[in-house]
Amino acid sequence: MKTRLWLIAGLILLSINLRAAITGMTPLIGNVQEALTLSDTQVSVLATLPVLCLGVFAWLAPRLARRLGTHAAVCAAVGVLALGTAVRAVPWPTALFAGTVLAGAAIAVGNVLLPAVIKDHFAQHIGLFTGFAMTLMAVSGAFAAAVAVPLCTAAGWQPALAVWAAPAVPAAAVWWLLAAPGARGRHRGSQPPAAPRTTGGSGGGSLLRCALAWWVSAFLGLVSLMFYVLVAWLPQIMHASGSTRGQAGLMMSVMLAIGIPLGFVVPVVAARMRSQGLLVVAVIVAKLIALTGLLLAPAFGWAWVCLLGAATGGAFPLAITLLGLRTDGPRAAADLSGMAQTVGYLLAGLGPLAIGVLHNATDGWRVPLTVLIVLVVPEAIAGLLAARPGYVRPNSREADPAQQSASRADDRLVRL
């Protein structure tokens, strides 16, 4: 019981560290540019770098977990996060970019290992603990963005950036205790002996030839792309449609706020279902209606923004929950999470840039919005295929019938 409480504390601390260091920097980019005399190109790179790092370094997490153990790998990640967050506050452009890369790499590893930790220690409550983690991530990210400017005004941009190293320190301490040799074997993140049906990396092999792994990865990638495009460009889209800049910023905040409760509810509901297809359909229909509304009837902007908040707020937690539901062990979850988040965040990092270029080339938002509507179609296909019951298997294009039958039995175990 005591060890389980430490695990819950570790999960809480890990979750609150996976967004704040990124969202706490975005409102201060203008202050940083002025203080360090950065060019517009450098600012564009700085804005894109954290999301790209989440994709570039996600592949590293399963390898670290196999070499060090999951808990030691999480401990190392949050330790590097504290270091990177502190380094980027040094008033020197090289330190700023180096610290941003370190922080992004650490968050990438933490993102990937979070589903593995939940799968390992809370397998019978995947929905509950995934929802709990998603909610903490959303709240901490929103809080960091909200207090960034007041902190900068009160103490300067350097302390406003460096402060987010503070929550990483107790997180590293808790995960160091969980990874210590005195902890019970399973709670050091060691992989239990593989059952005959174990797949996805715990039994060896690559997921690159597994169709289900690709569908999960594609769904997470397209969901992330849509979310980060809207985060980057929704205020400008609404301003171009007639809203004031203040109203456009408020719309962005409302969209994000609507997603906070859904970050908890959707994983819980998804884990109770044998197939998550109905949730995918609900998300897709909401996105299609909202994006089409922005394109054809922008005067009703508040309605479309609220619907987008529900769609994007439900889609990302659903995609993360599938990482646990489509795997049958913590190592498989780490491998699938690493693959899916590499694909997902690379797409997410390139999406805002591509939509921005398209906007400049067409001198408006009609074509970019049309492209986003078209992208909902492959998102729907990938989501429906990823939502089918089954487990990923390495070096295989489909789960075998025995595995499908076993997955149905395990579905009953993960229900609350």
PDB file of C-alpha atoms in Angstrom, residues 31-147:
ATOM      1  CA  ASN A  31      10.178  39.422 -23.995  1.00  0.00           C
ATOM      2  CA  VAL A  32      12.941  36.913 -24.711  1.00  0.00           C
ATOM      3  CA  GLN A  33      13.324  38.186 -28.285  1.00  0.00           C
ATOM      4  CA  GLU A  34      13.711  41.750 -27.094  1.00  0.00           C
ATOM      5  CA  ALA A  35      16.126  40.884 -24.281  1.00  0.00           C
ATOM      6  CA  LEU A  36      18.411  38.692 -26.419  1.00  0.00           C
ATOM      7  CA  THR A  37      17.874  40.560 -29.724  1.00  0.00           C
ATOM      8  CA  LEU A  38      16.767  37.423 -31.548  1.00  0.00           C
ATOM      9  CA  SER A  39      15.858  37.550 -35.222  1.00  0.00           C
ATOM     10  CA  ASP A  40      12.383  36.626 -36.459  1.00  0.00           C
ATOM     11  CA  THR A  41      13.812  33.381 -37.832  1.00  0.00           C
ATOM     12  CA  GLN A  42      15.313  32.488 -34.458  1.00  0.00           C
ATOM     13  CA  VAL A  43      11.968  33.209 -32.792  1.00  0.00           C
ATOM     14  CA  SER A  44      10.164  30.949 -35.270  1.00  0.00           C
ATOM     15  CA  VAL A  45      12.645  28.152 -34.534  1.00  0.00           C
ATOM     16  CA  LEU A  46      12.276  28.725 -30.790  1.00  0.00           C
ATOM     17  CA  ALA A  47       8.486  28.493 -31.034  1.00  0.00           C
ATOM     18  CA  THR A  48       8.585  25.265 -33.074  1.00  0.00           C
ATOM     19  CA  LEU A  49      11.506  23.595 -31.297  1.00  0.00           C
ATOM     20  CA  PRO A  50       9.706  22.172 -28.221  1.00  0.00           C
ATOM     21  CA  VAL A  51       7.052  20.322 -30.258  1.00  0.00           C
ATOM     22  CA  LEU A  52       9.643  19.021 -32.735  1.00  0.00           C
ATOM     23  CA  CYS A  53      11.762  17.760 -29.812  1.00  0.00           C
ATOM     24  CA  LEU A  54       8.761  15.787 -28.543  1.00  0.00           C
ATOM     25  CA  GLY A  55       8.808  13.850 -31.822  1.00  0.00           C
ATOM     26  CA  VAL A  56      12.540  13.648 -32.420  1.00  0.00           C
ATOM     27  CA  PHE A  57      13.368  12.245 -28.963  1.00  0.00           C
ATOM     28  CA  ALA A  58      10.307  10.048 -28.338  1.00  0.00           C
ATOM     29  CA  TRP A  59      12.086   7.022 -29.867  1.00  0.00           C
ATOM     30  CA  LEU A  60      14.700   7.246 -27.094  1.00  0.00           C
ATOM     31  CA  ALA A  61      12.312   6.472 -24.235  1.00  0.00           C
ATOM     32  CA  PRO A  62      11.730   2.698 -24.786  1.00  0.00           C
ATOM     33  CA  ARG A  63      15.476   2.172 -25.145  1.00  0.00           C
ATOM     34  CA  LEU A  64      16.191   4.019 -21.913  1.00  0.00           C
ATOM     35  CA  ALA A  65      13.482   2.030 -20.139  1.00  0.00           C
ATOM     36  CA  ARG A  66      14.966  -1.278 -21.286  1.00  0.00           C
ATOM     37  CA  ARG A  67      18.500  -0.243 -20.299  1.00  0.00           C
ATOM     38  CA  LEU A  68      17.797   1.527 -16.996  1.00  0.00           C
ATOM     39  CA  GLY A  69      14.332   0.319 -15.979  1.00  0.00           C
ATOM     40  CA  THR A  70      11.213   2.423 -16.396  1.00  0.00           C
ATOM     41  CA  HIS A  71      11.434   4.206 -13.078  1.00  0.00           C
ATOM     42  CA  ALA A  72      15.112   5.090 -13.456  1.00  0.00           C
ATOM     43  CA  ALA A  73      14.406   6.378 -16.961  1.00  0.00           C
ATOM     44  CA  VAL A  74      11.593   8.597 -15.646  1.00  0.00           C
ATOM     45  CA  CYS A  75      13.905   9.841 -12.881  1.00  0.00           C
ATOM     46  CA  ALA A  76      16.578  10.720 -15.449  1.00  0.00           C
ATOM     47  CA  ALA A  77      14.027  12.483 -17.647  1.00  0.00           C
ATOM     48  CA  VAL A  78      12.666  14.783 -14.939  1.00  0.00           C
ATOM     49  CA  GLY A  79      16.220  15.477 -13.756  1.00  0.00           C
ATOM     50  CA  VAL A  80      17.226  16.570 -17.263  1.00  0.00           C
ATOM     51  CA  LEU A  81      14.007  18.607 -17.442  1.00  0.00           C
ATOM     52  CA  ALA A  82      15.032  20.544 -14.328  1.00  0.00           C
ATOM     53  CA  LEU A  83      18.483  21.144 -15.809  1.00  0.00           C
ATOM     54  CA  GLY A  84      17.211  22.234 -19.218  1.00  0.00           C
ATOM     55  CA  THR A  85      14.571  24.542 -17.770  1.00  0.00           C
ATOM     56  CA  ALA A  86      17.203  26.267 -15.639  1.00  0.00           C
ATOM     57  CA  VAL A  87      19.764  26.493 -18.457  1.00  0.00           C
ATOM     58  CA  ARG A  88      17.371  28.192 -20.886  1.00  0.00           C
ATOM     59  CA  ALA A  89      16.991  31.081 -18.430  1.00  0.00           C
ATOM     60  CA  VAL A  90      20.666  31.998 -18.829  1.00  0.00           C
ATOM     61  CA  PRO A  91      20.768  35.292 -20.808  1.00  0.00           C
ATOM     62  CA  TRP A  92      22.663  33.883 -23.774  1.00  0.00           C
ATOM     63  CA  PRO A  93      21.038  32.664 -27.026  1.00  0.00           C
ATOM     64  CA  THR A  94      23.033  29.418 -27.122  1.00  0.00           C
ATOM     65  CA  ALA A  95      21.921  28.554 -23.579  1.00  0.00           C
ATOM     66  CA  LEU A  96      18.316  29.396 -24.461  1.00  0.00           C
ATOM     67  CA  PHE A  97      18.238  26.997 -27.414  1.00  0.00           C
ATOM     68  CA  ALA A  98      20.302  24.282 -25.672  1.00  0.00           C
ATOM     69  CA  GLY A  99      18.080  24.397 -22.602  1.00  0.00           C
ATOM     70  CA  THR A 100      14.948  24.267 -24.754  1.00  0.00           C
ATOM     71  CA  VAL A 101      16.248  21.135 -26.509  1.00  0.00           C
ATOM     72  CA  LEU A 102      17.117  19.479 -23.174  1.00  0.00           C
ATOM     73  CA  ALA A 103      13.695  20.290 -21.736  1.00  0.00           C
ATOM     74  CA  GLY A 104      11.921  19.109 -24.908  1.00  0.00           C
ATOM     75  CA  ALA A 105      13.881  15.848 -24.966  1.00  0.00           C
ATOM     76  CA  ALA A 106      13.093  15.195 -21.293  1.00  0.00           C
ATOM     77  CA  ILE A 107       9.387  15.870 -21.783  1.00  0.00           C
ATOM     78  CA  ALA A 108       9.400  13.563 -24.824  1.00  0.00           C
ATOM     79  CA  VAL A 109      10.754  10.710 -22.707  1.00  0.00           C
ATOM     80  CA  GLY A 110       8.259  11.416 -19.929  1.00  0.00           C
ATOM     81  CA  ASN A 111       5.366  11.543 -22.403  1.00  0.00           C
ATOM     82  CA  VAL A 112       6.257   8.136 -23.790  1.00  0.00           C
ATOM     83  CA  LEU A 113       6.813   6.433 -20.443  1.00  0.00           C
ATOM     84  CA  LEU A 114       3.645   7.778 -18.803  1.00  0.00           C
ATOM     85  CA  PRO A 115       1.361   5.185 -20.512  1.00  0.00           C
ATOM     86  CA  ALA A 116       3.885   2.450 -19.678  1.00  0.00           C
ATOM     87  CA  VAL A 117       3.841   3.379 -15.982  1.00  0.00           C
ATOM     88  CA  ILE A 118       0.030   3.353 -15.955  1.00  0.00           C
ATOM     89  CA  LYS A 119      -0.066   0.030 -17.816  1.00  0.00           C
ATOM     90  CA  ASP A 120       2.457  -1.506 -15.416  1.00  0.00           C
ATOM     91  CA  HIS A 121       0.993  -0.440 -12.088  1.00  0.00           C
ATOM     92  CA  PHE A 122      -2.647   0.510 -12.729  1.00  0.00           C
ATOM     93  CA  ALA A 123      -3.642  -1.924 -15.477  1.00  0.00           C
ATOM     94  CA  GLN A 124      -7.088  -2.526 -14.001  1.00  0.00           C
ATOM     95  CA  HIS A 125      -7.772   1.231 -13.901  1.00  0.00           C
ATOM     96  CA  ILE A 126      -6.208   2.469 -17.135  1.00  0.00           C
ATOM     97  CA  GLY A 127      -9.043   4.871 -17.881  1.00  0.00           C
ATOM     98  CA  LEU A 128      -9.131   6.410 -14.419  1.00  0.00           C
ATOM     99  CA  PHE A 129      -5.387   7.018 -14.111  1.00  0.00           C
ATOM    100  CA  THR A 130      -4.945   8.115 -17.733  1.00  0.00           C
ATOM    101  CA  GLY A 131      -7.773  10.604 -17.260  1.00  0.00           C
ATOM    102  CA  PHE A 132      -6.214  11.756 -14.001  1.00  0.00           C
ATOM    103  CA  ALA A 133      -2.860  12.307 -15.712  1.00  0.00           C
ATOM    104  CA  MET A 134      -4.409  14.089 -18.708  1.00  0.00           C
ATOM    105  CA  THR A 135      -6.310  16.427 -16.403  1.00  0.00           C
ATOM    106  CA  LEU A 136      -3.193  17.288 -14.409  1.00  0.00           C
ATOM    107  CA  MET A 137      -1.267  17.955 -17.616  1.00  0.00           C
ATOM    108  CA  ALA A 138      -3.988  20.251 -18.950  1.00  0.00           C
ATOM    109  CA  VAL A 139      -4.410  22.166 -15.694  1.00  0.00           C
ATOM    110  CA  SER A 140      -0.672  22.626 -15.119  1.00  0.00           C
ATOM    111  CA  GLY A 141      -0.184  23.723 -18.725  1.00  0.00           C
ATOM    112  CA  ALA A 142      -2.998  26.264 -18.516  1.00  0.00           C
ATOM    113  CA  PHE A 143      -1.748  27.534 -15.144  1.00  0.00           C
ATOM    114  CA  ALA A 144       1.793  28.016 -16.439  1.00  0.00           C
ATOM    115  CA  ALA A 145       0.519  29.984 -19.448  1.00  0.00           C
ATOM    116  CA  ALA A 146      -1.740  32.138 -17.248  1.00  0.00           C
ATOM    117  CA  VAL A 147       0.950  33.159 -14.733  1.00  0.00           C
TER     118      VAL A 147
END
